[in-house]
PDB file of C-alpha atoms in Angstrom:
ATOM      1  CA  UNK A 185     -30.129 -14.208  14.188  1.00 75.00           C
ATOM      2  CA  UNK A 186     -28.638 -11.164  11.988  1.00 79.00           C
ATOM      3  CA  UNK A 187     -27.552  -7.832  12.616  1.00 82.00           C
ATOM      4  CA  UNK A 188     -26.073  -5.104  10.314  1.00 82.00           C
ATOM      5  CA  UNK A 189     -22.502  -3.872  11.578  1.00 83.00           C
ATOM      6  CA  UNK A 190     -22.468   0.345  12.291  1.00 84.00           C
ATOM      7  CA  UNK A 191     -19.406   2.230  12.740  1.00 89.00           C
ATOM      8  CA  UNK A 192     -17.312   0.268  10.016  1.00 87.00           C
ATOM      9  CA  UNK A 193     -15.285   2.342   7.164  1.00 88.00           C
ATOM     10  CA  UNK A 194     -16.439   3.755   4.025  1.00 83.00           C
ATOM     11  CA  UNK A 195     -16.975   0.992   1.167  1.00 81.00           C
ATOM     12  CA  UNK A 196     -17.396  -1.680   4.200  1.00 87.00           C
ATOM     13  CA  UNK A 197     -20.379  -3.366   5.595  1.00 84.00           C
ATOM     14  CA  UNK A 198     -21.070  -6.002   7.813  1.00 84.00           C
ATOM     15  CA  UNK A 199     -22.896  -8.645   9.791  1.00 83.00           C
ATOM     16  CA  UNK A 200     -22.946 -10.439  13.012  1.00 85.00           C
ATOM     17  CA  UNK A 201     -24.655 -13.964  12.564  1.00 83.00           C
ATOM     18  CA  UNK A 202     -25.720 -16.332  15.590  1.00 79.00           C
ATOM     19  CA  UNK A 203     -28.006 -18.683  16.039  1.00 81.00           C
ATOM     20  CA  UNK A 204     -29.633 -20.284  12.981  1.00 77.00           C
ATOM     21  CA  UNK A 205     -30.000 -17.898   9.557  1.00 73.00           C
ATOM     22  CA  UNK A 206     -33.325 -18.648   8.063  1.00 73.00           C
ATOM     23  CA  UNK A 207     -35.026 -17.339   4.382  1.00 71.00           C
ATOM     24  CA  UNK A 208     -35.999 -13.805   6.339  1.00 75.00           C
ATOM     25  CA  UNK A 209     -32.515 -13.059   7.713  1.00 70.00           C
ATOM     26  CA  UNK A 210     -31.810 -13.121   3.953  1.00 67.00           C
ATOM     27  CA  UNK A 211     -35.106 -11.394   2.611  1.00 71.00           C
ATOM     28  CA  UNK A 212     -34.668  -8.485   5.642  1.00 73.00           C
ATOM     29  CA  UNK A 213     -31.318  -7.828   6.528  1.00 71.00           C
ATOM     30  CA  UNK A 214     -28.534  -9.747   3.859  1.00 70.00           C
ATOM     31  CA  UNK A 215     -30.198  -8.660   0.770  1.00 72.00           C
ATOM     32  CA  UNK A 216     -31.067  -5.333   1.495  1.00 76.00           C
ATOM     33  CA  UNK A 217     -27.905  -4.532   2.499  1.00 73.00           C
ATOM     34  CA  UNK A 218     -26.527  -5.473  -0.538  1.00 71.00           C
ATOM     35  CA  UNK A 219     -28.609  -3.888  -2.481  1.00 73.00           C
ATOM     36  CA  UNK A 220     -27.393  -0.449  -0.797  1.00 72.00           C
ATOM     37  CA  UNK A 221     -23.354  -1.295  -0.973  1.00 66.00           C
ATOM     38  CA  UNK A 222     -23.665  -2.197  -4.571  1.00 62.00           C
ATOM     39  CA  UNK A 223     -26.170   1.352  -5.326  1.00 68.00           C
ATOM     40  CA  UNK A 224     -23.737   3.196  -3.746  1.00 64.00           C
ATOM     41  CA  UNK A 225     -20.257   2.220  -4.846  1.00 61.00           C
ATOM     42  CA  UNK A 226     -20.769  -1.270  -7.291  1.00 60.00           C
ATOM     43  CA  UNK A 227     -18.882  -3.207  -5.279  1.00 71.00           C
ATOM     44  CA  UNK A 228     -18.717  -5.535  -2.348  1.00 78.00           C
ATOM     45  CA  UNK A 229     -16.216  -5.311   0.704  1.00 85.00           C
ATOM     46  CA  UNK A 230     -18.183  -7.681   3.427  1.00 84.00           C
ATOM     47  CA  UNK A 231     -17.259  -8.315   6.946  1.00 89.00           C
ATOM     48  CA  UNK A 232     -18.774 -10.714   9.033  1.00 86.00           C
ATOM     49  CA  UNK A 233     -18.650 -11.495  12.708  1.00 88.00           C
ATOM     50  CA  UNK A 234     -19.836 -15.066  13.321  1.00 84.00           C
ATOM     51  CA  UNK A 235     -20.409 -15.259  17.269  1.00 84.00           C
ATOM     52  CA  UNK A 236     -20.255 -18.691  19.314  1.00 83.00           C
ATOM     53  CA  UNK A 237     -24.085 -19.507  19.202  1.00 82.00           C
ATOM     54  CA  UNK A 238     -23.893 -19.734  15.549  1.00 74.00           C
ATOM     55  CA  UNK A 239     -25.736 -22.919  13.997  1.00 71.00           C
ATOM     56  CA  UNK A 240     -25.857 -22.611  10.422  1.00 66.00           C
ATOM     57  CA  UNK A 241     -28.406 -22.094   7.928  1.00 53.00           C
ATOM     58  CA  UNK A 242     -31.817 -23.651   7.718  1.00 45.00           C
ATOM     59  CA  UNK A 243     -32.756 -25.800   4.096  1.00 42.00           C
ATOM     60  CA  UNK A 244     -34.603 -22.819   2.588  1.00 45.00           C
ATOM     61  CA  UNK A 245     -31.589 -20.284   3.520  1.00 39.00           C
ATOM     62  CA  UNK A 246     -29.380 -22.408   2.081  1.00 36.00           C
ATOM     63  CA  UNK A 247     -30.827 -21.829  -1.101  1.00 35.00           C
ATOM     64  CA  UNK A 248     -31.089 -18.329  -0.773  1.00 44.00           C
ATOM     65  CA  UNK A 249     -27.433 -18.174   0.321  1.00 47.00           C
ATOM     66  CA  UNK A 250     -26.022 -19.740  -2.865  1.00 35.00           C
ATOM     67  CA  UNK A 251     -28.326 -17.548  -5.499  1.00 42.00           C
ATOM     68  CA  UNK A 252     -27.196 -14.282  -3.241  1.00 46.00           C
ATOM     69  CA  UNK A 253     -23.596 -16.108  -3.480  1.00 47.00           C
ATOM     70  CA  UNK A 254     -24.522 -16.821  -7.538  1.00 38.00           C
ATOM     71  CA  UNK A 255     -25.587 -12.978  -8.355  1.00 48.00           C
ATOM     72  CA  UNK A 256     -22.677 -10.981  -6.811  1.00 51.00           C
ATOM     73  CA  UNK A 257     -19.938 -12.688  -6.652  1.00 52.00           C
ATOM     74  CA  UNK A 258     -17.919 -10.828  -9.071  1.00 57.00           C
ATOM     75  CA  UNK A 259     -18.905  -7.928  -7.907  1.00 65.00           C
ATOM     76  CA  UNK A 260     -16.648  -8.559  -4.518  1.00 73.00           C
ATOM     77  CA  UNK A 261     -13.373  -6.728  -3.785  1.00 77.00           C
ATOM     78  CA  UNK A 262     -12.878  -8.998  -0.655  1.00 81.00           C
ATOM     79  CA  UNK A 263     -14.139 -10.859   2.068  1.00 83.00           C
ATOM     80  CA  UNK A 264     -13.410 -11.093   6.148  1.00 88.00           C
ATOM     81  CA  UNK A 265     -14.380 -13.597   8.253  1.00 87.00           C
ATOM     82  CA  UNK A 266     -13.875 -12.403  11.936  1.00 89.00           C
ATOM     83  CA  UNK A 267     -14.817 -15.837  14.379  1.00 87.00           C
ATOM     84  CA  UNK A 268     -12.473 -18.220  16.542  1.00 87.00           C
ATOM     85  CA  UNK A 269     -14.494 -21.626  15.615  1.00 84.00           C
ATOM     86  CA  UNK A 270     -12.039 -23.550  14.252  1.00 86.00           C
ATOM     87  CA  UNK A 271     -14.238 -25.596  11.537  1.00 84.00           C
ATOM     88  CA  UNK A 272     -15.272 -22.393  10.341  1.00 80.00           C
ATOM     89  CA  UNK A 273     -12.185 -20.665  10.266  1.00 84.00           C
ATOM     90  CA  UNK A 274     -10.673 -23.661   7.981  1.00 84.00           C
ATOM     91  CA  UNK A 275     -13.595 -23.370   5.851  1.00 82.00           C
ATOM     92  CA  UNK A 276     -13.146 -19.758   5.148  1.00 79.00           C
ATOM     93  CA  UNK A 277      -9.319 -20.214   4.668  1.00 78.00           C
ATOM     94  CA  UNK A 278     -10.135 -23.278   1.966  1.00 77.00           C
ATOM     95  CA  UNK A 279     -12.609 -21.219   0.537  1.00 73.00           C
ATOM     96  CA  UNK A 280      -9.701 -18.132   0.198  1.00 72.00           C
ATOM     97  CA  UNK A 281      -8.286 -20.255  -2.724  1.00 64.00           C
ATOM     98  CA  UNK A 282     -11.048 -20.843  -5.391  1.00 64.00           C
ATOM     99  CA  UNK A 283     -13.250 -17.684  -4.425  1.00 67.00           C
ATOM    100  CA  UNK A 284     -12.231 -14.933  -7.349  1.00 64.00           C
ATOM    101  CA  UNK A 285     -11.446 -12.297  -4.397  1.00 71.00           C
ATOM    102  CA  UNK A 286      -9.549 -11.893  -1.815  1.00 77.00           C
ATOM    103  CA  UNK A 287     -10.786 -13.641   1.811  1.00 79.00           C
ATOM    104  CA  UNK A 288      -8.973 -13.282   5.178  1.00 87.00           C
ATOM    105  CA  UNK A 289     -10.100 -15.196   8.572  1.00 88.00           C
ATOM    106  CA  UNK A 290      -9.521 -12.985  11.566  1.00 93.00           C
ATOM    107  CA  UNK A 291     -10.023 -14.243  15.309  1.00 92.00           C
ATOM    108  CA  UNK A 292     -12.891 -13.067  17.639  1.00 89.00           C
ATOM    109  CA  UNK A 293     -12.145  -9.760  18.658  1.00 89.00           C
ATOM    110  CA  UNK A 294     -10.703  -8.498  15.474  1.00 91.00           C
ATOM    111  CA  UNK A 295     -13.610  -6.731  13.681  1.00 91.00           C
ATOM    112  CA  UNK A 296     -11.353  -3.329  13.471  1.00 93.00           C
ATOM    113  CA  UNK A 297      -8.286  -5.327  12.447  1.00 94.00           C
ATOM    114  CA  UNK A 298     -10.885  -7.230   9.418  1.00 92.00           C
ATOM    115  CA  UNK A 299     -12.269  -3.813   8.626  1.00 92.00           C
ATOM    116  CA  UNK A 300      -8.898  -2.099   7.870  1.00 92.00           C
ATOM    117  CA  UNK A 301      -7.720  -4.628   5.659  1.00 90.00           C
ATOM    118  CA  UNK A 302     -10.982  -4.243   3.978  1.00 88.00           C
ATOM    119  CA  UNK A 303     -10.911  -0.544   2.900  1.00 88.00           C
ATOM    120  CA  UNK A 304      -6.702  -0.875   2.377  1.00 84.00           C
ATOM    121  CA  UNK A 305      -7.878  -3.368  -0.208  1.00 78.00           C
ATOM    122  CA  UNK A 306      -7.549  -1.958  -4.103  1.00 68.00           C
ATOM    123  CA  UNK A 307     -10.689  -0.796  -5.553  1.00 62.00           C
ATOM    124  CA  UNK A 308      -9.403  -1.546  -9.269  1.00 56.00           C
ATOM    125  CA  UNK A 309      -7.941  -4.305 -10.877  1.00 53.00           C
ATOM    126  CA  UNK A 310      -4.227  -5.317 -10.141  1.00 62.00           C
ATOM    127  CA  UNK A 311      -3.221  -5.135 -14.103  1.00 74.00           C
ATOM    128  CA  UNK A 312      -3.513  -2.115 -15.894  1.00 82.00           C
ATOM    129  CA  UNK A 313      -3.807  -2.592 -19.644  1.00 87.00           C
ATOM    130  CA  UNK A 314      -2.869  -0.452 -22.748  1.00 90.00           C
ATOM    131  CA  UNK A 315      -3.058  -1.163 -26.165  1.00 93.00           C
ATOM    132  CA  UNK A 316      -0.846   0.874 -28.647  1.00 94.00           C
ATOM    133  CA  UNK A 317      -3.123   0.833 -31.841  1.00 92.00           C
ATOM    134  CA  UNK A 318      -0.381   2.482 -34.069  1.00 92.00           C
ATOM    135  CA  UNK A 319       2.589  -0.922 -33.450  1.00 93.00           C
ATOM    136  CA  UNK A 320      -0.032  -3.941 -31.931  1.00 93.00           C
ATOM    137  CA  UNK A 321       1.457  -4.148 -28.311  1.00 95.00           C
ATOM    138  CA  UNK A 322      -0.323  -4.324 -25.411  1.00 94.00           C
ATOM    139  CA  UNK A 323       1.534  -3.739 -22.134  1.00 93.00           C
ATOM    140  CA  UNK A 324       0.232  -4.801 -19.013  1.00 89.00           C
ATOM    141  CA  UNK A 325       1.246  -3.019 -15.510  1.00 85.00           C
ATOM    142  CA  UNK A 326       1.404  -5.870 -12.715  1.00 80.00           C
ATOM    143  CA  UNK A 327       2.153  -4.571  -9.087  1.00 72.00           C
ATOM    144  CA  UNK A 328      -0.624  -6.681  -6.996  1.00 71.00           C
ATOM    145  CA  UNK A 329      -1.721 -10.264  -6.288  1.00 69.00           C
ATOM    146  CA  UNK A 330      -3.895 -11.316 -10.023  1.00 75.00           C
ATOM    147  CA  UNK A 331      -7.483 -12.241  -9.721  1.00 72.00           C
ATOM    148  CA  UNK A 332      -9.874 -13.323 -12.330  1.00 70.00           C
ATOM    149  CA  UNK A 333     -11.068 -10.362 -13.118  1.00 74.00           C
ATOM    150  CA  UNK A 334      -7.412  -8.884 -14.692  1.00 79.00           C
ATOM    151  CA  UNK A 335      -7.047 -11.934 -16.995  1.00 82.00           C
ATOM    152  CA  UNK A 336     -10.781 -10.771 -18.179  1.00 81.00           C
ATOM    153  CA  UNK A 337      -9.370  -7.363 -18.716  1.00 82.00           C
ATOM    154  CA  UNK A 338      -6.354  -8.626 -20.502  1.00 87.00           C
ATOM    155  CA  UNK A 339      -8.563 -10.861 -22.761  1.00 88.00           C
ATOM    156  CA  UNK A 340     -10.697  -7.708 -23.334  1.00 89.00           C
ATOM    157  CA  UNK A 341      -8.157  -5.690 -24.681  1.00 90.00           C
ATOM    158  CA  UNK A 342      -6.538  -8.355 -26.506  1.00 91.00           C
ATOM    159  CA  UNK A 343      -9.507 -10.410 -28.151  1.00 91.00           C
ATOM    160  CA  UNK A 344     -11.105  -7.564 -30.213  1.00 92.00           C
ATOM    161  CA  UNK A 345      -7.692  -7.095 -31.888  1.00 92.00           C
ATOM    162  CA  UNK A 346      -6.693 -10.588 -32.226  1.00 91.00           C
ATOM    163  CA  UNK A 347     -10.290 -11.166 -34.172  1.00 91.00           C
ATOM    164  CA  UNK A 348      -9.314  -8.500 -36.586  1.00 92.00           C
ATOM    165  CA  UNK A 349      -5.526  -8.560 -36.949  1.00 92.00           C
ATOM    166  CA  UNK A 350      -5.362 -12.809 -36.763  1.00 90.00           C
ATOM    167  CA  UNK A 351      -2.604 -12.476 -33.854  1.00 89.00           C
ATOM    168  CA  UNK A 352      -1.474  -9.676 -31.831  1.00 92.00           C
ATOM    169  CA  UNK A 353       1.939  -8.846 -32.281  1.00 93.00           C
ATOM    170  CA  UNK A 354       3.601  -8.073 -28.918  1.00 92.00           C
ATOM    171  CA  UNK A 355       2.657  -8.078 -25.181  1.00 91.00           C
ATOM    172  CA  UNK A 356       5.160  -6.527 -22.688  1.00 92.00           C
ATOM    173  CA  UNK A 357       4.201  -7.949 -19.164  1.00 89.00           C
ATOM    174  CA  UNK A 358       5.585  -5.212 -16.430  1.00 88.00           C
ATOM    175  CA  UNK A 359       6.184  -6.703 -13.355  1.00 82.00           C
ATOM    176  CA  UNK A 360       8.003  -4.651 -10.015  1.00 72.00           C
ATOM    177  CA  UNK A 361       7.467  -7.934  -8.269  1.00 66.00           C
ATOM    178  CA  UNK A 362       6.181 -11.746  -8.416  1.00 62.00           C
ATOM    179  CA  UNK A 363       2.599 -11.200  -7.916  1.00 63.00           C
ATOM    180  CA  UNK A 364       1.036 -14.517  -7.018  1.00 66.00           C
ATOM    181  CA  UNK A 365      -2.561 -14.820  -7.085  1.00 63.00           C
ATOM    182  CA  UNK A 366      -5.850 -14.091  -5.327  1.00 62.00           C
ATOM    183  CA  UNK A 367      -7.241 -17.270  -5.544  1.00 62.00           C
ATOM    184  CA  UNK A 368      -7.086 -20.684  -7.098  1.00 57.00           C
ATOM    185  CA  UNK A 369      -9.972 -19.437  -9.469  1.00 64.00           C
ATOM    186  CA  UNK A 370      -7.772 -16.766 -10.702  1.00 66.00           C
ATOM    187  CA  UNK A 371      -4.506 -19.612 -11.278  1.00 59.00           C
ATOM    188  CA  UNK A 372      -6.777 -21.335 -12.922  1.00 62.00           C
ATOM    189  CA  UNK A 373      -8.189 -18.255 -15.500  1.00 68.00           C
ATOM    190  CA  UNK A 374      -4.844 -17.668 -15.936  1.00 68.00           C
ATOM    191  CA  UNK A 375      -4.265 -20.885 -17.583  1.00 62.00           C
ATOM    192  CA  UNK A 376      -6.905 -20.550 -19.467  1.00 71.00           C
ATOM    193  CA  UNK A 377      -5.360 -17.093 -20.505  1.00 80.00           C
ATOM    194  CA  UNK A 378      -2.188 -18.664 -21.743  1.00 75.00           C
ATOM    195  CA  UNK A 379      -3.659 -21.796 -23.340  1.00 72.00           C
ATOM    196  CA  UNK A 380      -6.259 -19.616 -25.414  1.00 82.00           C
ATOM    197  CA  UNK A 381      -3.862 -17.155 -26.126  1.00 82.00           C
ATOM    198  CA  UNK A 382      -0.307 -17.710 -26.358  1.00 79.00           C
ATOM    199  CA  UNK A 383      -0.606 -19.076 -30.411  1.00 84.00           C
ATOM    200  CA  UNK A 384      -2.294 -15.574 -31.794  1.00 88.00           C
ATOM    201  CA  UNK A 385       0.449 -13.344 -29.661  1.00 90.00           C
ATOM    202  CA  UNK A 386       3.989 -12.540 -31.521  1.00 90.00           C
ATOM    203  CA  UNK A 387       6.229 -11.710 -29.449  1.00 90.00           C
ATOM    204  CA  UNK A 388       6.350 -11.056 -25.129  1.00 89.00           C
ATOM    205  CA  UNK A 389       8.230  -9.106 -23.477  1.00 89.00           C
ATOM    206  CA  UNK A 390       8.824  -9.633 -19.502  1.00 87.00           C
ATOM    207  CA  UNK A 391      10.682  -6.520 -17.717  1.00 89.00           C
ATOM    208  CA  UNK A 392      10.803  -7.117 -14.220  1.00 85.00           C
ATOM    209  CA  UNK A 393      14.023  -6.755 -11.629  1.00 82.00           C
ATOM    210  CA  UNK A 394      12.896  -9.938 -10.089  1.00 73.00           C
ATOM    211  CA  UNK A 395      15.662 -12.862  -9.692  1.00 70.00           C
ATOM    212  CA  UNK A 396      13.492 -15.192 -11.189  1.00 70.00           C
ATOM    213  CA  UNK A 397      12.170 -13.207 -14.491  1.00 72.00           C
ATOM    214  CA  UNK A 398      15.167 -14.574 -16.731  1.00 78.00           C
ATOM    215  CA  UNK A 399      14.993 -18.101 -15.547  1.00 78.00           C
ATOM    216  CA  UNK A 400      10.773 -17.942 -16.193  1.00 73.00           C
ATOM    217  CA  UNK A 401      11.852 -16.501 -19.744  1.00 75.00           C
ATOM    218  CA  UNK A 402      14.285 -18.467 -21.024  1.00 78.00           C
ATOM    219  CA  UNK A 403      11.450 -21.519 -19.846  1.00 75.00           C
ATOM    220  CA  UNK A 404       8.486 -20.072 -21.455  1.00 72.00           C
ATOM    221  CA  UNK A 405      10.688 -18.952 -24.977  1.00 69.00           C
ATOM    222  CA  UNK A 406      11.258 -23.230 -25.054  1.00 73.00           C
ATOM    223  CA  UNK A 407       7.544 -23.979 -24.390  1.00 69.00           C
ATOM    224  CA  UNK A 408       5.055 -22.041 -25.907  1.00 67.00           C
ATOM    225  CA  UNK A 409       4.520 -20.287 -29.400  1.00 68.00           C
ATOM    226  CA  UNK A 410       5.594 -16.850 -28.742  1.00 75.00           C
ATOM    227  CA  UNK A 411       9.336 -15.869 -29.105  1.00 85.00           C
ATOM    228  CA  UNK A 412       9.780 -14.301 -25.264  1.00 87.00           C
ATOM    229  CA  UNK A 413      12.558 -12.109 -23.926  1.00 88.00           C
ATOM    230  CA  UNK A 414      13.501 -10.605 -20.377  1.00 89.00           C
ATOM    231  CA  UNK A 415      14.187  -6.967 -19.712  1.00 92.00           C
ATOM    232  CA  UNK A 416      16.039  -5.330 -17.126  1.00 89.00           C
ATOM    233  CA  UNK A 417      12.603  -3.174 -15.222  1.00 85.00           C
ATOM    234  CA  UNK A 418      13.753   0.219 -16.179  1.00 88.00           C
ATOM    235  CA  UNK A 419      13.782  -0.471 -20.332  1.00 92.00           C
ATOM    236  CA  UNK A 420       9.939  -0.693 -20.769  1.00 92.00           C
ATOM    237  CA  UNK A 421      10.761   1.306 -23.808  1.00 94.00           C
ATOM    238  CA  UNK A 422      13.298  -1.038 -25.216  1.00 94.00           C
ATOM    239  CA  UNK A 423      10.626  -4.264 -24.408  1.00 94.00           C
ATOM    240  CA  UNK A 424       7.794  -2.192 -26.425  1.00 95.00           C
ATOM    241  CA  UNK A 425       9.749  -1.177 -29.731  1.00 95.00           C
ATOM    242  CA  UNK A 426      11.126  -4.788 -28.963  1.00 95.00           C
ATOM    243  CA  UNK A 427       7.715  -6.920 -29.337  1.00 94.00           C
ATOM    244  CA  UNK A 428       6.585  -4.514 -32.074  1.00 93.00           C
ATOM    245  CA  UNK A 429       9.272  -5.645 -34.156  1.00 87.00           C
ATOM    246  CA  UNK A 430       9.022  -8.143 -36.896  1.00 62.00           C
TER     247      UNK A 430
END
């Protein structure tokens, strides 16, 4: 048994599941309401209520469940799981670490706690990315937990010129704090980020006022191709003319 959620923010929708979910849960309630969220705003901010009764999915939902899962994940700006089963609460929070968004268990009784921390949620990505055509720098902005979709916005920016240049020739990184990440999905693309990348960039810069940024510096300078350099997180300017030097 399904039901769509009323009453729930703007940007937020949601289900309460019992019983067993078959194929025309999916077919009549899940899918259509996905449909609509993604028509009206692109992306997905899902709650759902899991109530005591609940016995999973049958075979043939199963299947539906992982091509829904298949065709929107990226399109997710986070996930709430609102039940007090305790199986299904350590699912969700194992799940929290590989899924490319952010997910948050919340006990029974805390569908308006879930739904607020849903629409607080950004709607963009956590880095902001400029490229400065005229000197080859790219900064990056960094205030938020990183998912997998800002090291595919870095790589977007960067690639293109990388392909037609050979290497770029600076990258500040501006962090106010140490961001973490979203997900292990999003650790992981960020390796990926560094291994592809770090032999075709010159030159990073790292301004941040965090106690750690000169330690990670001085580490990184030692390890990878790039010469890299810490700045104090009020001379962005000096970092920028910095990694488009020679």
């Amino acid at each position: 048994m399904i039901e769509e959620l009323v009453g729930l923010p703007h940007g937020v929708f949601g289900l309460r599941v019992g019983g067993r979910l078959t194929v025309e849960d999916y077919e009549k309630v899940i899918g259509p309401m996905v449909q609509r969220a993604r028509e009206a705003d692109g992306r997905l901010r899902c709650l759902i209520e899991i109530q005591a009764d609940f016995e999973g999915l049958t075979p043939a939902a199963v299947l539906d469940d992982i091509g829904l899962g298949l065709g929107t994940v990226g399109a997710y700006d986070g996930v709430a799981v609102v039940t007090d089963r305790t199986a299904l609460r350590t699912a969700t929070e194992w799940a929290a670490f590989v899924v490319p968004f952010p997910m948050k268990v919340f006990p029974a009784g805390g569908r308006e706690e879930a739904a607020q921390w849903l629409a607080a949620l950004p709607a963009e990505a956590r880095v902001e990315v400029a490229l400065d055509a005229e000197t080859g720098v790219v900064t990056a902005e960094v205030d938020q937990a990183l998912r997998i979709e800002d090291f595919e916005r870095l790589a977007a920016t960067v690639d293109p010129w990388t392909r037609e240049h050979g290497e770029l020739r600076g990258l500040v990184l501006h962090i106010r704090r140490i961001p973490g990440w979203t997900s292990l999905g999003s650790v992981i693309r960020h390796v990926q980020f560094v291994v592809g990348h770090h032999a075709k960039i010159r030159r990073i810069a790292l301004v941040s006022d965090t106690p750690v940024a000169s330690t990670v510096a001085a580490a990184a300078d030692r390890l990878v191709h790039p010469r890299v350099r810490p700045f104090a997180g009020t001379d962005l300017a000096a970092a920028q003319a910095w990694a488009a030097g020679d």
